[in-house]
């Protein structure tokens, strides 16, 4: 049986000692979990090791930690997979408490102080539509399957741990709470979808604060894909409920779309003014002026040249237009959903089986048809933002969707995945 | 000293439902849990919740299936209450926000489940418990003004006043070690089961029988403790649960010869016979050499259409992949019977009242008894919610007409002394983890699917010895902040008390009924044993046995075949 070195970050507020690392030897098969290793050490060597844990099977969400720097559940991280990524020596596994939350003791962090406060920020309960029916609400099966992806969140905090935006802006509502918000915005029984979206779009620490770093998608052990849910909140807010947020978030996204459609590659000199309605929009003037120092610095360091700034030589290829056409001509918006279509690799193995018919002809990844959106309960702000470049079905996310890349070529995916069949892959456990 | 009308210990489905019901009645409520409420083990309930809600279904049909499933040991008055109230409870949950999956016309959808004559199991994929638990917690957050939450507080003892009424509990704030008396007019135990007394088990590490033992220690009788459910489909290596929903959706069981062996044991219901029947069938196949070399049976979920598996059994796709290295949509997964649930618990009436005035119990900690000798799948969530709510309502009504009792602070000093004595134990004794392992393996060997007198005697002797060893087992952690080591020592004592009661009940019942199969008494014997076995503490540390009658309303015992 292989021997691992478990290097635990220890901290006891009563000892007066600074946090430090302590090594323990543990013999366990490689497919056993990091949690089992911690519990073996705690049982046999040192009962004072602090770690929250309960179900051992990635259901209760107690044992969020960082293993060799990666956030996730200790019970859901295999020893061999963790050791393979170790930068600390052969079979050395460093286990630390999650980030972005204060440490109480050893691997135990104060989730109440950060995570749960943020959850409470999003009115985390159903505001049921009136009148409440005598029996159940009649809603489409697909809508309930769709929100099951966010119901699958176990509140472990792994996404919060490594949220880069939260590191810069501790007030950011954050991936877990925003995914929770989608659980209500996507629920046809909720009466306040419009108010929820407006609230989260207008909040400077809300949906437009996310920088699409994908860390939360990587971190989530349950496939909730918090960032995807944030993007869906944005699409609902901007395109369906026409929320013209004061953070300029929606207009910025539309400027991205316009920019890419025109240039194929991002032309940054156009992006900023377009985000404010164009170079000559009154709103753009102060913003552009305030950006001057940044522009000057960029010129000075050679990051941009005057020529490049004014003349963007890259032009969009017909392929780009074809993608726009395909997406815009769909009758319904397609969205990624694990509960309907499985993982990317599930799809790659067997696309016909897993994908809704509408999606098979497109580049789309696992998909669900977005529920037809009802008319917003309140008249939206009249101004139609960047309407010329923003058809309602356009996915507004400026970064390429994570899901789309791997699934774009199912054949390649099959080749990659085939050897690993029947065995948990490295990625599975993180 | 925090004082509330109703104090609830445990924040799984039963506890949270009780809190909401009591608050709705206008009572002030405290809910205490040793873990954050959403970590409670209700989160692991997968397959669904039963109710006769379809117009073609009837509560009588649901009740009869439950009575038959219980092998006629369930109390029929309680079963009637549960099954009659089930449809409204489902609708209450739906209105509160539970995202039940729908049928193709948008109404609540159902799936088939074991031991049921109709598809009446309502579900959210295979995370039904999680979905309901999280929605109830949403409601707790919403009603925070009436319900005080004490998250990560460990209850050490229930308090009685001089006249024997339960008036509160002593609890330790896990975060800083502070002891606190919670004063209350009514106390509801909702602290779950005791699966950790077995190894392996599907139960979480927190399921250490705290409430069962605490009630036992103050003299409350425990009922049906011998009835331990072994779930037919658990992973051999670690005991993890593969939901019965898999078989409900159409999965088959095969032995190593490729035979669909349930044809022999339950020709009508096959894989969807009740759990005790399927587990015994599997164990028989394994014992008679028709299992796989690792002592398992094959569960073939590839019979279920792949798209349906991905949509409705997502969680076990993950469990198979992450914890067994198996893609269940493409190949069979190896399983065996594993300890899952305790039908027995603190004896209560249909309002959750125990024989101790002011003390209620609901959920797995309690025994109403609606499950009798064997619980049907998807009846446990229903049990927690129906009797959680009824306890909450009754406790609130009682409390609103009573004055706040006074409790003496001296109990804190007593508890502190007890903790100090644990902290000061000599280093020489056996480690807690060793004792716990031996307990789990002993119970899983002698108090499992098949039992006999000699094995149970052996188990009892071992448990008695382990009790002595546990009393001197040392702890490493001497601190106050998150001293999980110290609490582990207390939990070990709880588990040993519960284990002893299980073994005593199993020894006492000299027949085979429901989950209890005695190889030395292989027949059900209604003439002598159609009765509950109650175990209580008689002053010193030894359990004593009495009997109580089974309530029969409509359904006379008959032969039980599936």
XYZ file of N, CA and C in Angstrom, chain B residues 109-231:
369
model
N -44.480 14.758 -10.504
C -44.211 13.449 -11.091
C -43.883 12.427 -10.017
N -44.058 11.149 -10.352
C -43.762 10.099 -9.371
C -42.818 9.078 -9.976
N -42.190 8.304 -9.087
C -41.427 7.141 -9.523
C -41.831 5.955 -8.655
N -41.551 4.748 -9.151
C -41.865 3.540 -8.389
C -40.843 3.347 -7.281
N -41.260 2.696 -6.201
C -40.339 2.407 -5.104
C -40.690 1.065 -4.488
N -39.780 0.555 -3.676
C -39.925 -0.789 -3.130
C -41.126 -0.938 -2.210
N -41.793 -2.096 -2.325
C -42.861 -2.426 -1.400
C -44.129 -1.638 -1.606
N -44.200 -0.853 -2.686
C -45.371 -0.008 -2.904
C -46.205 -0.566 -4.054
N -47.538 -0.509 -3.891
C -48.406 -1.053 -4.921
C -48.705 -0.031 -6.009
N -48.250 1.207 -5.832
C -48.449 2.269 -6.820
C -47.161 3.082 -6.893
N -46.958 3.754 -8.019
C -45.864 4.726 -8.076
C -46.336 5.967 -7.341
N -45.872 6.142 -6.094
C -46.326 7.295 -5.313
C -45.161 8.009 -4.649
N -43.974 7.856 -5.229
C -42.812 8.497 -4.639
C -42.493 9.778 -5.398
N -42.603 10.905 -4.707
C -42.310 12.214 -5.293
C -40.831 12.500 -5.082
N -40.207 13.174 -6.041
C -38.744 13.212 -6.012
C -38.192 14.463 -6.677
N -36.948 14.786 -6.297
C -36.143 15.784 -6.993
C -34.895 15.049 -7.434
N -34.838 14.636 -8.697
C -33.745 13.795 -9.194
C -33.466 12.711 -8.147
N -32.186 12.517 -7.757
C -31.941 11.641 -6.614
C -31.270 12.434 -5.502
N -31.730 13.666 -5.340
C -31.270 14.504 -4.224
C -32.484 15.034 -3.463
N -33.488 14.179 -3.291
C -34.740 14.647 -2.700
C -34.531 15.176 -1.278
N -33.782 14.441 -0.466
C -33.551 14.872 0.910
C -32.825 16.206 0.948
N -31.825 16.313 0.101
C -31.057 17.551 0.034
C -31.951 18.713 -0.370
N -32.763 18.490 -1.389
C -33.616 19.573 -1.879
C -34.587 20.020 -0.785
N -35.193 19.062 -0.090
C -36.157 19.439 0.951
C -35.433 20.110 2.122
N -34.300 19.529 2.519
C -33.558 20.090 3.657
C -33.159 21.534 3.387
N -32.650 21.789 2.178
C -32.206 23.146 1.867
C -33.389 24.111 1.779
N -34.526 23.625 1.293
C -35.701 24.500 1.236
C -36.214 24.801 2.651
N -36.193 23.802 3.524
C -36.605 24.088 4.907
C -35.643 25.091 5.548
N -34.373 24.955 5.235
C -33.420 25.920 5.806
C -33.671 27.325 5.248
N -34.071 27.398 3.984
C -34.476 28.701 3.436
C -35.593 29.284 4.303
N -36.531 28.427 4.683
C -37.654 28.904 5.494
C -37.193 29.310 6.893
N -36.207 28.586 7.443
C -35.668 28.993 8.756
C -35.036 30.375 8.660
N -34.315 30.620 7.555
C -33.698 31.940 7.385
C -34.787 33.003 7.271
N -35.855 32.648 6.550
C -36.953 33.595 6.366
C -37.609 33.926 7.708
N -37.786 32.911 8.541
C -38.483 33.113 9.815
C -37.515 33.290 10.988
N -36.409 33.964 10.725
C -35.371 34.073 11.761
C -35.836 34.864 12.969
N -36.884 35.655 12.805
C -37.313 36.439 13.973
C -37.997 35.578 15.028
N -38.632 34.497 14.582
C -39.294 33.627 15.567
C -38.432 32.430 15.965
N -37.474 32.089 15.098
C -36.702 30.875 15.349
C -35.233 31.233 15.531
N -34.727 31.004 16.738
C -33.305 31.248 16.987
C -32.527 29.997 16.611
N -31.529 30.175 15.778
C -30.724 29.020 15.370
C -29.425 28.984 16.166
N -29.125 27.841 16.737
C -27.847 27.643 17.422
C -27.106 26.573 16.651
N -26.278 27.006 15.721
C -25.613 26.087 14.809
C -24.253 25.725 15.379
N -23.931 24.447 15.372
C -22.703 23.914 15.955
C -22.690 24.069 17.483
N -23.792 23.661 18.078
C -23.896 23.491 19.534
C -24.171 22.016 19.799
N -23.470 21.454 20.756
C -23.563 20.023 21.045
C -24.349 19.823 22.339
N -25.433 19.049 22.255
C -26.233 18.789 23.453
C -25.593 17.655 24.246
N -25.416 17.877 25.536
C -24.776 16.843 26.337
C -25.767 16.101 27.225
N -26.876 16.731 27.531
C -27.767 16.129 28.522
C -29.139 16.794 28.492
N -30.189 15.992 28.692
C -31.531 16.560 28.843
C -31.778 16.835 30.322
N -32.531 17.892 30.606
C -32.758 18.278 31.998
C -34.176 17.947 32.455
N -34.272 17.352 33.636
C -35.575 17.093 34.249
C -35.717 17.982 35.475
N -36.939 18.436 35.735
C -37.141 19.127 37.011
C -37.478 18.097 38.094
N -37.786 18.569 39.292
C -37.976 17.648 40.409
C -39.167 16.721 40.210
N -40.152 17.178 39.411
C -41.306 16.296 39.189
C -41.151 15.425 37.953
N -39.962 15.427 37.367
C -39.742 14.529 36.232
C -40.163 15.096 34.889
N -40.431 16.412 34.819
C -40.736 17.015 33.520
C -39.448 17.421 32.816
N -39.434 17.271 31.507
C -38.256 17.702 30.762
C -38.346 19.209 30.559
N -37.324 19.932 30.988
C -37.393 21.397 30.998
C -36.217 22.056 30.270
N -35.488 21.280 29.476
C -34.393 21.921 28.757
C -33.231 20.980 28.559
N -32.083 21.559 28.241
C -30.900 20.746 27.967
C -29.646 21.535 28.277
N -28.580 20.809 28.532
C -27.263 21.429 28.668
C -26.541 21.261 27.332
N -25.983 22.352 26.834
C -25.341 22.299 25.522
C -23.976 22.989 25.592
N -23.116 22.545 24.683
C -21.784 23.137 24.619
C -21.625 23.812 23.262
N -21.224 25.069 23.290
C -20.923 25.768 22.051
C -19.606 25.199 21.513
N -19.690 24.501 20.388
C -18.502 23.798 19.889
C -17.394 24.789 19.576
N -17.781 25.970 19.144
C -16.787 26.952 18.721
C -15.898 27.453 19.863
N -16.456 27.583 21.051
C -15.596 28.104 22.128
C -15.673 27.299 23.414
N -16.409 26.194 23.405
C -16.412 25.325 24.571
C -17.320 25.782 25.699
N -18.001 26.903 25.500
C -18.853 27.438 26.561
C -20.054 26.517 26.794
N -20.392 26.284 28.072
C -21.567 25.478 28.396
C -22.744 26.407 28.676
N -23.917 25.963 28.264
C -25.088 26.816 28.404
C -26.299 25.934 28.708
N -27.133 26.411 29.618
C -28.404 25.716 29.822
C -29.457 26.363 28.945
N -30.158 25.559 28.181
C -31.296 26.055 27.399
C -32.557 25.638 28.120
N -33.288 26.642 28.530
C -34.490 26.430 29.301
C -35.676 26.399 28.349
N -36.598 25.463 28.538
C -37.733 25.418 27.609
C -38.929 24.755 28.260
N -40.112 25.105 27.744
C -41.327 24.472 28.247
C -41.534 23.108 27.611
N -41.131 22.997 26.348
C -41.193 21.702 25.673
C -39.869 21.462 24.957
N -39.451 20.210 24.923
C -38.197 19.855 24.258
C -38.496 18.788 23.210
N -38.044 19.021 21.981
C -38.253 18.035 20.928
C -36.906 17.477 20.493
N -36.757 16.173 20.649
C -35.547 15.514 20.151
C -35.754 15.213 18.675
N -34.796 15.651 17.863
C -34.882 15.360 16.428
C -33.464 15.140 15.917
N -32.729 14.317 16.670
C -31.295 14.243 16.412
C -30.878 13.012 15.630
N -31.842 12.318 15.014
C -31.472 11.312 14.024
C -31.069 9.969 14.595
N -30.487 9.156 13.732
C -30.225 7.750 14.028
C -28.854 7.480 14.598
N -28.474 6.214 14.500
C -27.282 5.755 15.216
C -26.423 4.842 14.355
N -26.435 5.095 13.049
C -25.747 4.183 12.127
C -24.272 3.988 12.402
N -23.649 4.960 13.053
C -22.210 4.832 13.288
C -21.867 3.730 14.285
N -22.879 3.162 14.929
C -22.603 2.004 15.783
C -22.311 0.762 14.934
N -22.495 0.887 13.630
C -22.192 -0.200 12.705
C -21.087 0.244 11.759
N -20.333 -0.719 11.284
C -19.317 -0.422 10.289
C -19.230 -1.571 9.314
N -19.447 -1.363 8.017
C -19.793 -0.086 7.410
C -21.252 0.268 7.605
N -21.569 1.526 7.263
C -22.946 2.010 7.306
C -23.096 3.068 6.235
N -24.333 3.255 5.776
C -24.586 4.370 4.851
C -24.636 5.684 5.601
N -24.727 5.604 6.925
C -24.958 6.814 7.716
C -23.703 7.670 7.853
N -23.947 8.952 8.033
C -22.862 9.912 8.187
C -22.172 9.749 9.539
N -20.995 10.354 9.643
C -20.203 10.268 10.873
C -20.919 10.905 12.067
N -21.881 11.780 11.795
C -22.572 12.454 12.901
C -23.702 11.612 13.489
N -24.038 10.472 12.829
C -25.188 9.681 13.285
C -24.757 8.748 14.410
N -24.664 9.308 15.607
C -24.091 8.565 16.717
C -25.113 8.312 17.822
N -26.379 8.394 17.487
C -27.413 8.003 18.450
C -27.544 8.909 19.657
N -27.117 10.163 19.523
C -27.088 11.069 20.684
C -28.448 11.150 21.378
N -29.472 11.436 20.585
C -30.787 11.660 21.178
C -31.383 10.404 21.771
N -31.164 9.274 21.089
C -31.684 8.008 21.603
C -31.063 7.738 22.980
N -29.757 7.942 23.063
C -29.067 7.678 24.322
C -29.439 8.695 25.402
N -29.582 9.952 25.000
C -29.925 10.980 26.000
C -31.306 10.715 26.604
N -32.236 10.313 25.761
C -33.580 10.016 26.275
C -33.531 8.778 27.171
N -32.786 7.779 26.723
C -32.622 6.541 27.491
C -32.021 6.843 28.862
N -31.051 7.747 28.873
C -30.375 8.050 30.131
C -31.283 8.736 31.151
N -32.308 9.428 30.676
C -33.224 10.033 31.659
C -34.476 9.172 31.861
N -34.445 7.949 31.370
C -35.518 7.018 31.704
C -36.586 6.813 30.650
N -36.459 7.425 29.491
C -37.471 7.218 28.442
C -37.297 5.833 27.837
N -38.411 5.125 27.590
C -38.288 3.799 26.983
C -37.978 3.879 25.484
N -37.177 2.925 25.022
C -36.878 2.791 23.604
C -37.669 1.600 23.077
N -38.125 1.697 21.836
C -38.990 0.644 21.302
C -38.433 0.114 19.982
N -38.655 -1.171 19.721
C -38.277 -1.819 18.438
C -36.791 -1.652 18.107
N -35.953 -1.561 19.116
C -34.544 -1.259 18.853
C -33.843 -2.353 18.051
N -34.387 -3.578 18.086
C -33.736 -4.664 17.352
C -33.910 -4.531 15.844
N -34.804 -3.645 15.423
C -35.125 -3.558 14.002
C -34.163 -2.610 13.276
N -33.141 -3.197 12.691
C -32.099 -2.453 11.980
C -32.237 -2.747 10.494
N -32.413 -1.706 9.710
C -32.566 -1.939 8.275
C -31.217 -2.019 7.573
N -31.044 -3.143 6.859
C -29.920 -3.246 5.926
C -30.449 -2.907 4.542
N -29.881 -1.880 3.946
C -30.320 -1.449 2.613
C -29.718 -2.397 1.578
